[in-house]
Short mmCIF file of C-alpha atoms and ligand atoms in Angstrom, two decimals:
data_model
loop_
_atom_site.label_atom_id
_atom_site.label_comp_id
_atom_site.label_asym_id
_atom_site.label_seq_id
_atom_site.Cartn_x
_atom_site.Cartn_y
_atom_site.Cartn_z
CA MET L 15 0.00 0.00 0.00
CA HIS L 16 1.40 3.42 -0.88
CA PHE L 17 -0.24 6.81 -1.04
CA GLN L 18 2.26 8.83 -3.06
CA LEU L 19 0.95 10.69 -6.08
CA ASP L 20 2.40 9.82 -9.47
CA THR L 21 3.52 12.54 -11.90
CA ASP L 22 0.20 12.62 -13.68
CA ALA L 23 -1.71 13.02 -10.40
CA GLU L 24 0.67 15.76 -9.23
CA LYS L 25 0.14 17.63 -12.47
CA PHE L 26 -3.63 17.34 -11.99
CA ARG L 27 -3.32 18.62 -8.39
CA ASP L 28 -1.21 21.60 -9.47
CA GLY L 29 -3.84 22.45 -12.10
CA VAL L 30 -6.61 22.34 -9.49
CA ARG L 31 -4.59 24.55 -7.11
CA GLU L 32 -3.92 27.07 -9.81
CA HIS L 33 -7.61 27.17 -10.73
CA LEU L 34 -8.70 27.64 -7.12
CA GLN L 35 -6.09 30.33 -6.43
CA ARG L 36 -7.40 32.23 -9.43
CA THR L 37 -11.13 31.87 -8.80
CA LEU L 38 -11.40 31.96 -4.98
CA THR L 39 -10.46 35.60 -4.49
CA PRO L 40 -10.79 37.24 -1.05
CA GLU L 41 -13.87 39.12 -2.34
CA PHE L 42 -15.45 35.86 -3.45
CA GLU L 43 -14.66 34.21 -0.10
CA GLU L 44 -16.25 37.11 1.75
CA ARG L 45 -19.38 37.05 -0.43
CA VAL L 46 -19.87 33.31 0.13
CA TYR L 47 -19.34 33.66 3.88
CA ARG L 48 -21.74 36.58 4.25
CA SER L 49 -24.46 34.72 2.32
CA GLY L 50 -23.98 31.60 4.48
CA VAL L 51 -24.51 29.49 1.35
CA ALA L 52 -21.79 27.06 0.31
CA HIS L 53 -22.64 27.24 -3.37
CA ASP L 54 -22.06 29.57 -6.28
CA ASP L 55 -23.38 28.74 -9.77
CA ASP L 56 -20.54 30.46 -11.63
CA PHE L 57 -17.89 28.80 -9.51
CA ALA L 58 -19.51 25.36 -10.03
CA LYS L 59 -19.56 25.99 -13.79
CA SER L 60 -15.92 27.06 -13.72
CA LEU L 61 -15.11 23.64 -12.24
CA VAL L 62 -17.14 21.94 -14.98
CA ASP L 63 -15.35 23.94 -17.71
CA ALA L 64 -11.92 23.14 -16.24
CA GLY L 65 -12.72 19.40 -15.93
CA TYR L 66 -12.73 19.56 -12.12
CA PHE L 67 -16.36 18.70 -11.45
CA ALA L 68 -16.62 14.92 -11.79
CA PRO L 69 -13.34 13.65 -13.24
CA SER L 70 -13.97 10.00 -12.33
CA TRP L 71 -17.33 9.88 -14.10
CA PRO L 72 -17.51 8.14 -17.50
CA ALA L 73 -16.88 10.43 -20.47
CA GLU L 74 -20.37 9.62 -21.89
CA TYR L 75 -21.87 11.54 -18.93
CA GLY L 76 -19.42 14.44 -19.07
CA GLY L 77 -16.62 13.02 -16.89
CA GLN L 78 -13.09 12.04 -17.89
CA ASP L 79 -12.88 8.36 -16.88
CA ARG L 80 -10.21 9.16 -14.29
CA ASP L 81 -9.57 6.96 -11.27
CA ALA L 82 -10.66 7.42 -7.65
CA TRP L 83 -7.26 8.92 -6.73
CA THR L 84 -7.83 11.83 -9.06
CA GLU L 85 -11.24 12.38 -7.50
CA GLN L 86 -9.62 12.23 -4.06
CA ILE L 87 -6.97 14.80 -4.98
CA LEU L 88 -9.70 17.09 -6.23
CA LYS L 89 -11.71 16.67 -3.00
CA GLU L 90 -8.62 17.36 -0.90
CA GLU L 91 -7.80 20.56 -2.75
CA LEU L 92 -11.39 21.82 -2.73
CA MET L 93 -11.53 21.28 1.02
CA ARG L 94 -8.09 22.77 1.63
CA PHE L 95 -9.27 25.93 -0.16
CA ASP L 96 -12.66 25.81 1.62
CA ALA L 97 -14.35 25.98 -1.78
CA PRO L 98 -18.17 26.29 -1.73
CA VAL L 99 -19.01 22.87 -3.14
CA TYR L 100 -21.54 21.34 -0.76
CA LEU L 101 -24.43 21.57 -3.24
CA SER L 102 -22.25 20.25 -6.07
CA GLU L 103 -21.32 17.28 -3.85
CA THR L 104 -24.91 16.41 -2.92
CA THR L 105 -25.89 16.78 -6.59
CA ARG L 106 -23.17 14.36 -7.69
CA MET L 107 -24.09 11.93 -4.93
CA VAL L 108 -27.72 11.78 -6.07
CA ALA L 109 -26.73 11.76 -9.75
CA SER L 110 -24.60 8.71 -9.02
CA ILE L 111 -27.63 6.93 -7.53
CA ILE L 112 -29.77 7.89 -10.52
CA ARG L 113 -27.06 6.62 -12.84
CA HIS L 114 -27.12 3.23 -11.11
CA ILE L 115 -30.81 2.66 -10.43
CA GLY L 116 -32.82 5.54 -11.93
CA SER L 117 -35.32 4.97 -14.73
CA PRO L 118 -34.06 5.73 -18.28
CA ALA L 119 -36.38 8.77 -18.38
CA LEU L 120 -34.95 10.13 -15.12
CA LYS L 121 -31.39 9.58 -16.33
CA ASP L 122 -32.19 11.54 -19.51
CA ARG L 123 -33.79 14.32 -17.54
CA ILE L 124 -31.17 14.75 -14.82
CA LEU L 125 -27.71 13.39 -15.52
CA ALA L 126 -26.39 15.63 -18.31
CA GLY L 127 -27.65 18.80 -16.57
CA ALA L 128 -26.29 17.72 -13.18
CA LEU L 129 -22.84 17.07 -14.64
CA LYS L 130 -22.83 20.46 -16.40
CA GLY L 131 -23.67 22.32 -13.20
CA ASP L 132 -27.11 23.28 -14.60
CA ILE L 133 -29.12 21.08 -12.21
CA THR L 134 -28.62 20.99 -8.44
CA ILE L 135 -30.01 18.59 -5.83
CA ALA L 136 -30.25 18.94 -2.02
CA LEU L 137 -30.74 16.13 0.50
CA GLY L 138 -34.02 15.80 2.41
CA PHE L 139 -33.55 12.97 4.93
CA THR L 140 -33.57 14.49 8.43
CA GLU L 141 -36.86 15.55 10.05
CA PRO L 142 -37.61 17.75 13.07
CA GLU L 143 -38.28 14.59 15.12
CA CYS L 144 -35.62 12.25 13.69
CA GLY L 145 -32.09 12.63 12.38
CA SER L 146 -29.81 9.80 13.45
CA ASP L 147 -32.75 7.41 13.35
CA VAL L 148 -33.47 8.44 9.79
CA ALA L 149 -35.62 5.35 9.13
CA ALA L 150 -38.21 6.80 11.50
CA ALA L 151 -39.10 9.41 8.85
CA ALA L 152 -42.75 10.45 9.11
CA THR L 153 -43.11 12.58 5.96
CA LYS L 154 -45.77 10.71 3.99
CA ALA L 155 -46.16 10.02 0.27
CA VAL L 156 -49.55 8.59 -0.68
CA ARG L 157 -50.28 7.19 -4.12
CA HIS L 158 -53.09 8.80 -6.18
CA GLY L 159 -53.25 7.12 -9.60
CA ASP L 160 -50.00 8.00 -11.38
CA ASP L 161 -49.14 10.66 -8.81
CA TRP L 162 -47.91 10.88 -5.24
CA ILE L 163 -49.16 13.39 -2.68
CA ILE L 164 -46.48 14.35 -0.14
CA ASN L 165 -47.08 15.88 3.29
CA GLY L 166 -44.58 16.56 6.06
CA SER L 167 -41.43 18.51 6.86
CA LYS L 168 -37.68 18.04 6.72
CA MET L 169 -35.08 19.66 8.96
CA PHE L 170 -31.60 20.80 7.81
CA THR L 171 -32.34 20.59 4.08
CA THR L 172 -29.12 22.46 3.32
CA ASN L 173 -29.43 24.45 0.07
CA GLY L 174 -33.12 23.46 -0.11
CA HIS L 175 -33.92 27.13 -0.88
CA ILE L 176 -31.81 27.23 -4.06
CA ALA L 177 -31.51 23.63 -5.32
CA ASP L 178 -33.60 22.57 -8.32
CA TYR L 179 -34.62 19.35 -6.56
CA VAL L 180 -34.75 17.75 -3.13
CA PHE L 181 -33.83 14.05 -2.87
CA LEU L 182 -36.61 13.16 -0.44
CA LEU L 183 -37.07 10.23 1.90
CA ALA L 184 -40.78 9.55 2.46
CA ARG L 185 -42.94 6.94 4.17
CA THR L 186 -45.07 5.11 1.65
CA ASN L 187 -46.25 2.23 3.83
CA PRO L 188 -46.92 2.91 7.53
CA ASP L 189 -47.96 -0.74 8.11
CA LYS L 190 -44.56 -2.25 7.33
CA PRO L 191 -41.56 -2.25 9.74
CA LYS L 192 -39.97 1.21 9.66
CA HIS L 193 -37.05 0.34 7.35
CA LYS L 194 -39.35 -1.35 4.86
CA GLY L 195 -42.02 1.26 4.20
CA LEU L 196 -39.84 4.05 2.78
CA THR L 197 -39.41 5.34 -0.80
CA MET L 198 -37.06 7.94 -2.34
CA PHE L 199 -38.28 10.74 -4.63
CA LEU L 200 -36.82 13.67 -6.47
CA VAL L 201 -39.05 16.63 -5.67
CA PRO L 202 -38.78 19.67 -7.98
CA ARG L 203 -38.40 22.77 -5.83
CA ASP L 204 -40.88 24.75 -7.92
CA VAL L 205 -43.88 22.48 -7.18
CA ASP L 206 -46.93 23.93 -5.42
CA GLY L 207 -46.92 23.26 -1.68
CA PHE L 208 -43.13 23.33 -1.20
CA GLU L 209 -41.60 25.91 1.11
CA ALA L 210 -38.09 26.46 2.52
CA GLN L 211 -37.48 28.51 5.68
CA ALA L 212 -33.99 29.58 6.76
CA VAL L 213 -32.22 27.99 9.74
CA TRP L 214 -28.82 29.51 10.67
CA THR L 215 -26.07 27.42 12.22
CA LEU L 216 -23.46 28.34 14.82
CA SER L 217 -20.91 29.04 12.09
CA GLY L 218 -23.22 31.25 10.02
CA GLU L 219 -24.18 28.62 7.43
CA ARG L 220 -27.70 28.78 6.08
CA THR L 221 -29.63 25.54 6.11
CA ASN L 222 -33.42 25.12 5.96
CA ILE L 223 -36.51 23.53 7.28
CA THR L 224 -38.55 22.47 4.25
CA PHE L 225 -42.32 21.93 4.21
CA TYR L 226 -44.33 19.68 1.88
CA ASN L 227 -47.98 20.61 1.94
CA ASP L 228 -50.04 18.44 -0.44
CA VAL L 229 -47.13 18.43 -2.88
CA ARG L 230 -48.19 16.43 -5.96
CA ILE L 231 -45.54 14.81 -8.14
CA GLY L 232 -45.74 12.14 -10.85
CA ASP L 233 -44.46 8.61 -10.35
CA GLU L 234 -41.65 9.39 -12.80
CA TRP L 235 -39.92 11.22 -9.93
CA ARG L 236 -39.60 8.06 -7.84
CA ILE L 237 -36.05 6.68 -7.50
CA GLY L 238 -35.90 2.92 -6.94
CA ASP L 239 -38.78 0.61 -6.11
CA VAL L 240 -41.72 1.52 -3.91
CA ASP L 241 -40.88 0.72 -0.26
CA ALA L 242 -37.21 0.10 -1.17
CA GLY L 243 -36.05 3.57 -0.11
CA TRP L 244 -33.84 2.24 2.67
CA GLN L 245 -31.61 0.41 0.19
CA VAL L 246 -31.48 3.49 -2.06
CA LEU L 247 -30.65 5.73 0.90
CA GLY L 248 -27.90 3.29 1.90
CA LEU L 249 -26.06 4.07 -1.33
CA SER L 250 -25.82 7.75 -0.46
CA LEU L 251 -25.12 7.31 3.27
CA GLN L 252 -22.16 5.07 2.50
CA ASP L 253 -20.63 7.90 0.45
CA GLU L 254 -21.30 10.40 3.25
CA HIS L 255 -19.92 8.17 6.03
CA ALA L 256 -16.60 7.81 4.22
CA SER L 257 -15.82 11.53 4.34
CA GLY L 258 -12.50 12.82 5.66
CA TRP L 259 -11.74 16.29 6.98
CA GLY L 260 -7.92 16.24 6.98
CA PRO L 261 -7.55 19.03 4.41
CA HIS L 262 -9.57 21.37 6.67
CA ILE L 263 -7.11 20.68 9.48
CA ALA L 264 -4.25 21.27 7.03
CA ARG L 265 -5.74 24.67 6.24
CA LEU L 266 -5.94 25.53 9.93
CA LEU L 267 -2.37 24.29 10.42
CA HIS L 268 -1.16 26.59 7.65
CA HIS L 269 -2.82 29.60 9.33
CA ALA L 270 -1.62 28.57 12.80
CA GLU L 271 2.00 28.38 11.61
CA ASN L 272 1.65 31.67 9.79
CA TRP L 273 0.29 33.36 12.90
CA ALA L 274 2.92 31.84 15.22
CA ARG L 275 5.76 33.11 13.02
CA GLN L 276 4.36 36.65 12.90
CA ALA L 277 2.90 37.22 16.39
CA ASP L 278 5.16 38.27 19.23
CA GLY L 279 4.87 36.95 22.81
CA THR L 280 5.07 39.10 25.94
CA ASP L 281 8.86 38.60 25.98
CA GLY L 282 9.07 40.10 22.47
CA ARG L 283 10.05 36.80 20.87
CA PRO L 284 7.95 35.21 18.09
CA ARG L 285 5.28 32.86 19.43
CA ILE L 286 6.74 30.05 17.32
CA ASP L 287 9.65 29.95 19.80
CA ASP L 288 7.30 29.13 22.68
CA PRO L 289 7.44 25.36 23.50
CA ASP L 290 3.69 25.22 24.18
CA VAL L 291 2.95 26.75 20.78
CA ARG L 292 5.29 24.27 19.07
CA ARG L 293 3.81 21.34 21.00
CA ARG L 294 0.26 22.19 20.01
CA ILE L 295 1.11 22.97 16.40
CA THR L 296 2.98 19.66 16.17
CA ARG L 297 -0.08 17.85 17.49
CA VAL L 298 -2.23 19.51 14.84
CA ALA L 299 0.32 18.46 12.20
CA MET L 300 0.24 14.83 13.38
CA GLU L 301 -3.55 14.72 13.41
CA THR L 302 -3.63 16.22 9.93
CA GLU L 303 -1.39 13.43 8.72
CA ILE L 304 -3.45 10.67 10.37
CA SER L 305 -6.70 12.16 9.03
CA MET L 306 -5.31 12.28 5.50
CA LEU L 307 -4.05 8.70 5.72
CA LEU L 308 -7.34 7.33 7.07
CA GLN L 309 -9.21 8.91 4.18
CA ARG L 310 -6.68 7.79 1.59
CA ARG L 311 -6.93 4.26 2.99
CA CYS L 312 -10.66 4.31 2.15
CA VAL L 313 -9.84 5.34 -1.42
CA TRP L 314 -7.21 2.62 -1.65
CA MET L 315 -9.75 0.03 -0.39
CA THR L 316 -12.34 1.13 -2.93
CA GLU L 317 -9.76 1.07 -5.72
CA THR L 318 -8.67 -2.43 -4.76
CA GLY L 319 -12.21 -3.78 -4.64
CA SER L 320 -13.19 -3.74 -0.96
CA VAL L 321 -15.79 -1.62 0.83
CA PRO L 322 -14.62 0.63 3.70
CA VAL L 323 -17.52 -0.30 6.00
CA ALA L 324 -15.87 0.58 9.33
CA GLU L 325 -12.88 2.42 7.83
CA GLY L 326 -15.14 5.17 6.37
CA PRO L 327 -16.67 5.97 9.77
CA MET L 328 -13.18 5.80 11.36
CA SER L 329 -11.99 8.44 8.93
CA LYS L 330 -15.05 10.62 9.57
CA VAL L 331 -14.95 10.38 13.39
CA PHE L 332 -11.22 10.85 13.72
CA SER L 333 -10.87 13.73 11.29
CA THR L 334 -13.90 15.71 12.51
CA GLU L 335 -12.96 15.30 16.17
CA ALA L 336 -9.34 16.17 15.32
CA LEU L 337 -10.63 19.32 13.63
CA VAL L 338 -12.53 20.23 16.83
CA ARG L 339 -9.43 19.56 18.98
CA ALA L 340 -7.17 21.51 16.62
CA SER L 341 -9.48 24.50 16.38
CA GLN L 342 -9.78 24.67 20.19
CA ASP L 343 -6.02 24.35 20.64
CA VAL L 344 -5.23 27.06 18.13
CA ALA L 345 -7.91 29.46 19.39
CA GLU L 346 -6.56 29.02 22.93
CA LEU L 347 -3.03 29.81 21.75
CA ALA L 348 -4.19 33.04 20.18
CA GLY L 349 -6.07 34.00 23.40
CA PRO L 350 -8.97 36.48 23.28
CA ASP L 351 -7.87 37.63 19.81
CA GLY L 352 -8.48 34.06 18.58
CA VAL L 353 -12.21 34.52 18.86
CA ARG L 354 -12.41 37.75 16.91
CA SER L 355 -14.83 37.17 14.08
CA TYR L 356 -14.21 35.85 10.59
CA LEU L 357 -12.93 38.34 8.01
CA GLU L 358 -12.24 40.99 10.64
CA PRO L 359 -8.99 42.56 9.41
CA SER L 360 -7.57 43.05 12.92
CA ALA L 361 -8.22 39.42 13.97
CA PRO L 362 -5.37 36.91 13.69
CA GLU L 363 -5.45 35.28 10.23
CA GLU L 364 -8.55 37.37 9.51
CA GLY L 365 -10.64 35.53 12.07
CA ARG L 366 -10.21 32.07 10.60
CA PHE L 367 -9.46 30.62 14.04
CA ASP L 368 -12.84 31.71 15.35
CA HIS L 369 -14.63 30.52 12.22
CA THR L 370 -13.00 27.09 12.31
CA LEU L 371 -13.82 26.77 16.00
CA ARG L 372 -17.52 27.27 15.27
CA PHE L 373 -17.58 25.38 11.97
CA ALA L 374 -15.79 22.30 13.35
CA LEU L 375 -18.59 21.35 15.76
CA GLY L 376 -21.10 20.82 12.94
CA THR L 377 -18.79 18.41 11.14
CA THR L 378 -19.19 15.93 14.02
CA ILE L 379 -22.98 16.03 13.54
CA TYR L 380 -23.89 15.98 9.86
CA ALA L 381 -23.42 12.89 7.70
CA GLY L 382 -23.86 10.81 10.87
CA THR L 383 -22.92 11.96 14.38
CA SER L 384 -19.76 10.68 16.07
CA GLU L 385 -21.88 8.47 18.37
CA VAL L 386 -23.65 6.84 15.44
CA GLN L 387 -20.36 6.36 13.57
CA ARG L 388 -18.84 4.73 16.66
CA SER L 389 -21.74 2.29 16.76
CA ILE L 390 -21.07 1.35 13.12
CA ILE L 391 -17.37 0.81 13.89
CA ALA L 392 -18.23 -1.30 16.95
CA GLN L 393 -20.90 -3.43 15.30
CA ARG L 394 -19.72 -3.78 11.72
CA GLY L 395 -15.98 -3.37 12.25
CA LEU L 396 -15.42 -5.13 15.57
CA GLY L 397 -18.47 -7.43 15.47
CA LEU L 398 -19.67 -6.27 18.89
CA PRO L 399 -23.33 -6.82 19.81
CA ARG L 400 -25.83 -3.99 19.36
C1 FAD O 527 -25.02 22.13 9.40
C2 FAD O 527 -25.87 20.92 9.17
C3 FAD O 527 -26.22 20.58 7.87
C4 FAD O 527 -27.01 19.45 7.63
N1 FAD O 527 -27.40 19.18 6.34
C5 FAD O 527 -28.30 18.18 6.12
C6 FAD O 527 -28.85 17.96 4.81
O1 FAD O 527 -28.48 18.65 3.84
N2 FAD O 527 -29.81 17.03 4.67
C7 FAD O 527 -30.25 16.25 5.71
O2 FAD O 527 -31.11 15.39 5.50
N3 FAD O 527 -29.73 16.42 6.96
C8 FAD O 527 -28.78 17.36 7.18
N4 FAD O 527 -28.28 17.57 8.45
C9 FAD O 527 -28.82 16.77 9.53
C10 FAD O 527 -27.84 15.81 10.17
O3 FAD O 527 -27.61 14.70 9.35
C11 FAD O 527 -28.47 15.44 11.52
O4 FAD O 527 -28.38 16.60 12.34
C12 FAD O 527 -27.79 14.30 12.20
O5 FAD O 527 -28.08 13.12 11.50
C13 FAD O 527 -28.23 14.16 13.67
O6 FAD O 527 -29.62 14.13 13.76
P1 FAD O 527 -30.39 15.09 14.80
O7 FAD O 527 -29.91 16.47 14.61
O8 FAD O 527 -31.85 14.82 14.67
O9 FAD O 527 -29.90 14.61 16.22
P2 FAD O 527 -30.40 13.33 17.03
O10 FAD O 527 -30.45 12.15 16.13
O11 FAD O 527 -31.64 13.70 17.75
O12 FAD O 527 -29.20 13.13 18.04
C14 FAD O 527 -29.07 13.88 19.24
C15 FAD O 527 -27.89 13.31 20.02
O13 FAD O 527 -28.17 11.92 20.37
C16 FAD O 527 -27.14 11.07 19.87
N5 FAD O 527 -27.71 9.81 19.38
C17 FAD O 527 -28.78 9.67 18.56
N6 FAD O 527 -29.01 8.37 18.29
C18 FAD O 527 -28.04 7.67 18.94
C19 FAD O 527 -27.73 6.28 19.04
N7 FAD O 527 -28.45 5.35 18.41
N8 FAD O 527 -26.66 5.93 19.80
C20 FAD O 527 -25.91 6.86 20.44
N9 FAD O 527 -26.17 8.20 20.39
C21 FAD O 527 -27.22 8.60 19.65
C22 FAD O 527 -26.51 11.83 18.70
O14 FAD O 527 -25.19 11.40 18.46
C23 FAD O 527 -26.59 13.28 19.20
O15 FAD O 527 -25.51 13.54 20.06
C24 FAD O 527 -27.45 18.65 8.71
C25 FAD O 527 -27.08 18.99 10.02
C26 FAD O 527 -26.30 20.10 10.26
C27 FAD O 527 -25.93 20.43 11.67
#
């Protein structure tokens, strides 16, 4: 097993970096932050035009038939630059499901547009009363001839106010056991009866509560078989559970080192000379490395034909909790200045310490909380009883 990049992959990475340095200007970064929305249509299209949107997809769908390593390098760079790609990621995740199990008509309608950045899709799984126990979803879809009538609400439908569609989990059979009465739909955002209301997170991100009030959609918007939504959902959750946040820690490390070299301590010497500063920065560096390796191990497993069932959650838990630890460590080093707000010119590293501190907590919640991920590791990885 080795994780070094070959010359071709390095060239690809350098191209991505150059593109991101050019497009993610400070003005752009500020605009995205102030809106709270991790998406920008023009930026997404710039990735499509440069071949950095879905490089591992087959060329017939607009990809470049590249391997999973190329996709990984792209993900790492996008995260290291904090690029606003959340909606592009959820779109690709759902497009991938449609590619595998969608009807021919749905493939025709969605795939080309999604891969060009013209169609976007948000995820509608979580509800006000259930998140981790997603199979307890109560939002109902009832069949009426060739149509379905949907009623209910979803919590944390991030980008649900701008996406073209919501990939919705709905209960279609209340009489079956909870995992067996669910179906997945693609709900167009412009249907009558759909509404998105803003919910703001601790780090200033906008997410939404979405309402479905007698929303009527045709059966052509169903993805997978009726009552087989749990299996369909499993395809997307597996992708989400295998996420790694090492590049975010690398970004923080870069700013922490920068700050420590420039800031002076009370004795007039640079903070980087202080043993406590060095100790903490070294710890952040080590945890960056471990996070990157855990994630790359998942890619290696996928590339060599195995499924990272427990290794994906290990990568997610370790890297998100390492990001929390690192952001707390670094903010403490910087003292009261460390919690001056994001983009404030007088704050150390323009307030990125404070922003990371607040942002990091959410990463341990979405895409499966740390507790839920630990249960998966214990049961599926170690074979422990429920
Ligand atoms: C910023 C943000 C964006 C999000 N975006 C989306 C999105 O786009 N689409 C979407 O569908 N959802 C989204 N989510 C929702 C996210 O997936 C859920 O918040 C998450 O699954 C947890 O669900 P919950 O909030 O209902 O908490 P709960 O499930 O109520 O959990 C509360 C606490 O109990 C613990 N807990 C729950 N069950 C167990 C268990 N079995 N064993 C041990 N501990 C347990 C949890 O770990 C947590 O600490 C987002 C969330 C956030 C914060």
